[in-house]
Short mmCIF file of C-alpha atoms in Angstrom, two decimals:
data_model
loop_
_atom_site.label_atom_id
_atom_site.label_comp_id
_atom_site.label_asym_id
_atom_site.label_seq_id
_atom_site.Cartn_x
_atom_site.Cartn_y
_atom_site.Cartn_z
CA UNK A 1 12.92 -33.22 13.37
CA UNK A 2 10.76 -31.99 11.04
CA UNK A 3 11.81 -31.61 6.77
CA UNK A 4 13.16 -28.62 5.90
CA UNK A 5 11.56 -27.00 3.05
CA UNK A 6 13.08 -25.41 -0.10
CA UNK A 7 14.57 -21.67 0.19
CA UNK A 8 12.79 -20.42 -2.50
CA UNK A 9 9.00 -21.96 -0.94
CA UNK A 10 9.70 -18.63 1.99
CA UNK A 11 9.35 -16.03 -0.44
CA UNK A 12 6.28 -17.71 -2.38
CA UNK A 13 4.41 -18.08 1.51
CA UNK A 14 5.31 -14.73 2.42
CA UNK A 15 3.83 -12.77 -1.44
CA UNK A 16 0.94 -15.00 -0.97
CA UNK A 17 0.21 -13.90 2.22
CA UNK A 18 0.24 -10.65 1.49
CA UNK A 19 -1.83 -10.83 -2.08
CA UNK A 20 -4.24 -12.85 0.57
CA UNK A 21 -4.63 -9.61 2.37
CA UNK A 22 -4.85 -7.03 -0.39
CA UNK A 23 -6.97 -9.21 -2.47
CA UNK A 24 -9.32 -9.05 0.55
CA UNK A 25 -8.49 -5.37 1.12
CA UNK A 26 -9.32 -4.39 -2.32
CA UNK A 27 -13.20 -6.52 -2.50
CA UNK A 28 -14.41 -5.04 0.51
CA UNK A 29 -13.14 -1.90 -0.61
CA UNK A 30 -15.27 -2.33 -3.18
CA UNK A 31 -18.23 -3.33 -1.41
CA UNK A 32 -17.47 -0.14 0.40
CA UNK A 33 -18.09 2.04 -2.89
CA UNK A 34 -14.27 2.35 -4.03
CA UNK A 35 -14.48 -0.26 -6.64
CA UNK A 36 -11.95 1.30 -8.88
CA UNK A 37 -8.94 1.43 -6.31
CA UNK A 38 -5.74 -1.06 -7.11
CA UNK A 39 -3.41 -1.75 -5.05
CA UNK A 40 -0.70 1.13 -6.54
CA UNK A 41 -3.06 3.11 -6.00
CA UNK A 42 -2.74 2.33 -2.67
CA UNK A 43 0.85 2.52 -2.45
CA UNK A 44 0.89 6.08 -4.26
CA UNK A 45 -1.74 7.72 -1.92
CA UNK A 46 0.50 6.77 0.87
CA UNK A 47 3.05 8.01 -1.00
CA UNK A 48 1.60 11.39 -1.51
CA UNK A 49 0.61 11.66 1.98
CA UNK A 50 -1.24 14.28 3.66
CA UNK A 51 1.33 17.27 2.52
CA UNK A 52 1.68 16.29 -1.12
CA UNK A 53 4.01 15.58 -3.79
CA UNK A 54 4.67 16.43 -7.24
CA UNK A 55 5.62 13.84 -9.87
CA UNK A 56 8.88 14.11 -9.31
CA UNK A 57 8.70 13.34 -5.83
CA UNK A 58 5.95 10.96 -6.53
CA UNK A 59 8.39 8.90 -8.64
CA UNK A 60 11.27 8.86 -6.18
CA UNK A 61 9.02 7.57 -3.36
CA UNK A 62 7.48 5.40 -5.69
CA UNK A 63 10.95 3.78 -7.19
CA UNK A 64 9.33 4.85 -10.59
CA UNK A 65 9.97 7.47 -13.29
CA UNK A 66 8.27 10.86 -13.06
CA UNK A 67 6.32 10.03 -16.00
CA UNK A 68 4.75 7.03 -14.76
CA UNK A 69 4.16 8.51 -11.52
CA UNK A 70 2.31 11.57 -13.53
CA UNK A 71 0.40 8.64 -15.18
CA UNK A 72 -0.39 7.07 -11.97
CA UNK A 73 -1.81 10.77 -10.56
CA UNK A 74 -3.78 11.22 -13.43
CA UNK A 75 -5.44 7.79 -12.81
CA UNK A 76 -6.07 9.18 -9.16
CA UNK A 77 -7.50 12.47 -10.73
CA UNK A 78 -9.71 10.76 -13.15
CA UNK A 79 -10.89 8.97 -10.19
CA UNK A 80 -11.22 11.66 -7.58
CA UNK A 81 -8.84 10.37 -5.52
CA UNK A 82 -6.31 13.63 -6.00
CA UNK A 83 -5.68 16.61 -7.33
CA UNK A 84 -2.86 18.82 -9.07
CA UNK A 85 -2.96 22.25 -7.72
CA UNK A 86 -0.55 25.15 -7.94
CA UNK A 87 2.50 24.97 -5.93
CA UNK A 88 2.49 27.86 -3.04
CA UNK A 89 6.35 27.97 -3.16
CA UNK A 90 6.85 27.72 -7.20
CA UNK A 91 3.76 28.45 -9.39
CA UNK A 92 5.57 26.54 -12.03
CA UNK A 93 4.90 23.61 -9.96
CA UNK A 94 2.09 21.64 -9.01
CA UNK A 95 1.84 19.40 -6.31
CA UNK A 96 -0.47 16.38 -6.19
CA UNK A 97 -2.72 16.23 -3.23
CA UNK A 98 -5.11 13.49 -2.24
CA UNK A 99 -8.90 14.86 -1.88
CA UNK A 100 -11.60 13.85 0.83
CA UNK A 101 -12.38 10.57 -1.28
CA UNK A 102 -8.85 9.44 -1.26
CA UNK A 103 -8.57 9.87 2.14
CA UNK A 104 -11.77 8.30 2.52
CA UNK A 105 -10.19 4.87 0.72
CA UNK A 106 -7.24 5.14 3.12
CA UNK A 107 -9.46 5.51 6.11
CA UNK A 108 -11.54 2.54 5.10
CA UNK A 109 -8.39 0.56 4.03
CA UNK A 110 -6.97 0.89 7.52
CA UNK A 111 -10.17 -0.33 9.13
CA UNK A 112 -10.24 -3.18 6.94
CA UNK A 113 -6.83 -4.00 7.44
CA UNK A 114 -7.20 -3.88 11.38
CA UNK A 115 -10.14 -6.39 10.74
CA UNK A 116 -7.76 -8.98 8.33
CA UNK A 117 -5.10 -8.50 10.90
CA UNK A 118 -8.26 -9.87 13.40
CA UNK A 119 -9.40 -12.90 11.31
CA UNK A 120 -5.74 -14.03 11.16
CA UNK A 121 -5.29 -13.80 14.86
CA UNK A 122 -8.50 -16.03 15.04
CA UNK A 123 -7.01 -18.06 12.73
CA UNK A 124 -3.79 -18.69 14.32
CA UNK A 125 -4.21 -17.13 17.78
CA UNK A 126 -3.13 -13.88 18.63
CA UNK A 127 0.28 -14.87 20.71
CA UNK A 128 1.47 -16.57 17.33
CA UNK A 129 0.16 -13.75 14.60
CA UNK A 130 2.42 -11.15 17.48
CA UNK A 131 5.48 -13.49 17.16
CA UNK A 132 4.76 -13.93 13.31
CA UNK A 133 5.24 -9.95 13.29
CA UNK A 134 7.69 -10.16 15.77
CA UNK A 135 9.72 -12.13 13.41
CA UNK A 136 9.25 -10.21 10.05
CA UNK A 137 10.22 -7.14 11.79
CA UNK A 138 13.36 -9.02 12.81
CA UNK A 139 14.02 -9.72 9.26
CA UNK A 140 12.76 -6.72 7.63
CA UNK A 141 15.72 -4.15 7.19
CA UNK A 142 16.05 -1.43 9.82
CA UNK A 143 15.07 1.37 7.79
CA UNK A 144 11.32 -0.03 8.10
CA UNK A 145 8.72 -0.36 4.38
CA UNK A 146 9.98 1.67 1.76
CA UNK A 147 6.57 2.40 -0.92
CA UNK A 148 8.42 1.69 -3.86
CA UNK A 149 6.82 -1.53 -4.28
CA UNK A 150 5.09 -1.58 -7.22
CA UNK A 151 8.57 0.24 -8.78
CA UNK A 152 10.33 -2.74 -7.67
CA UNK A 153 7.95 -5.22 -9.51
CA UNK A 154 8.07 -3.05 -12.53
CA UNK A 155 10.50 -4.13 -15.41
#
């Protein structure tokens, strides 16, 4: 029977993983022409989605204050990811909407994560990398990924 290893190691394996694959994401990404993207960047276009937010929704999707989620869309802005235009439904609104380049970078980031999701079934063979996700969907809570990642490994 093989040694068991520590709890905590399962956690470590799992983040590493997963910095394995956006690390990777995020260099070809940049070899794509989106050199400036980071990974809450990432998370916040998703978040923003294809009908918009505004900060305040931003931040609640996000797990994050409205002000740091205003931050975050000026980054986007400044990098012509998204813009803030009037709200149709409240002109003292504005939502923040993601423009052709941003959904450019989530375009190419699916494509390159459909090609990391490839090398690893090379790597371990593509019955085991289905069980592997198999499992972690066993384990993940029902209510599926929630986007407030980069909230949750905020102070």
């Amino acid at each position: 029977m093989a040694e068991s290893t520590p709890g905590f190691e399962l956690p470590l394996l799992l983040f590493a993983g997963f910095r394995s694959i956006v690390d990777q994401l995020h260099a070809e990404l940049a070899r794509q022409g989106h050199p400036d993207v980071r990974p809450a960047h990432g998370f916040a276009m998703q978040a923003i989605g294809r009908d918009g937010a505004t900060a305040s929704e931003l931040g609640r999707r996000l797990g994050v204050s409205k002000q740091a989620a205003g931050k975050t869309a000026d980054r986007l802005a400044a990098l012509g990811y998204a813009v803030r235009v009037d709200d149709p439904a409240d002109a003292r609104r504005k939502v923040i909407r993601l423009t052709p380049h941003g959904y450019d970078v989530l375009a190419r980031s699916a494509a390159v994560f459909e090609e990391l999701r490839t090398a690893w079934a090379e790597r371990l063979g593509e019955e085991r990398l289905r069980q592997l996700e198999a499992d972690l969907r066993t384990m993940a809570p029902p209510s599926g990924f929630r986007l407030d990642v980069a909230g949750w490994f905020g102070a």
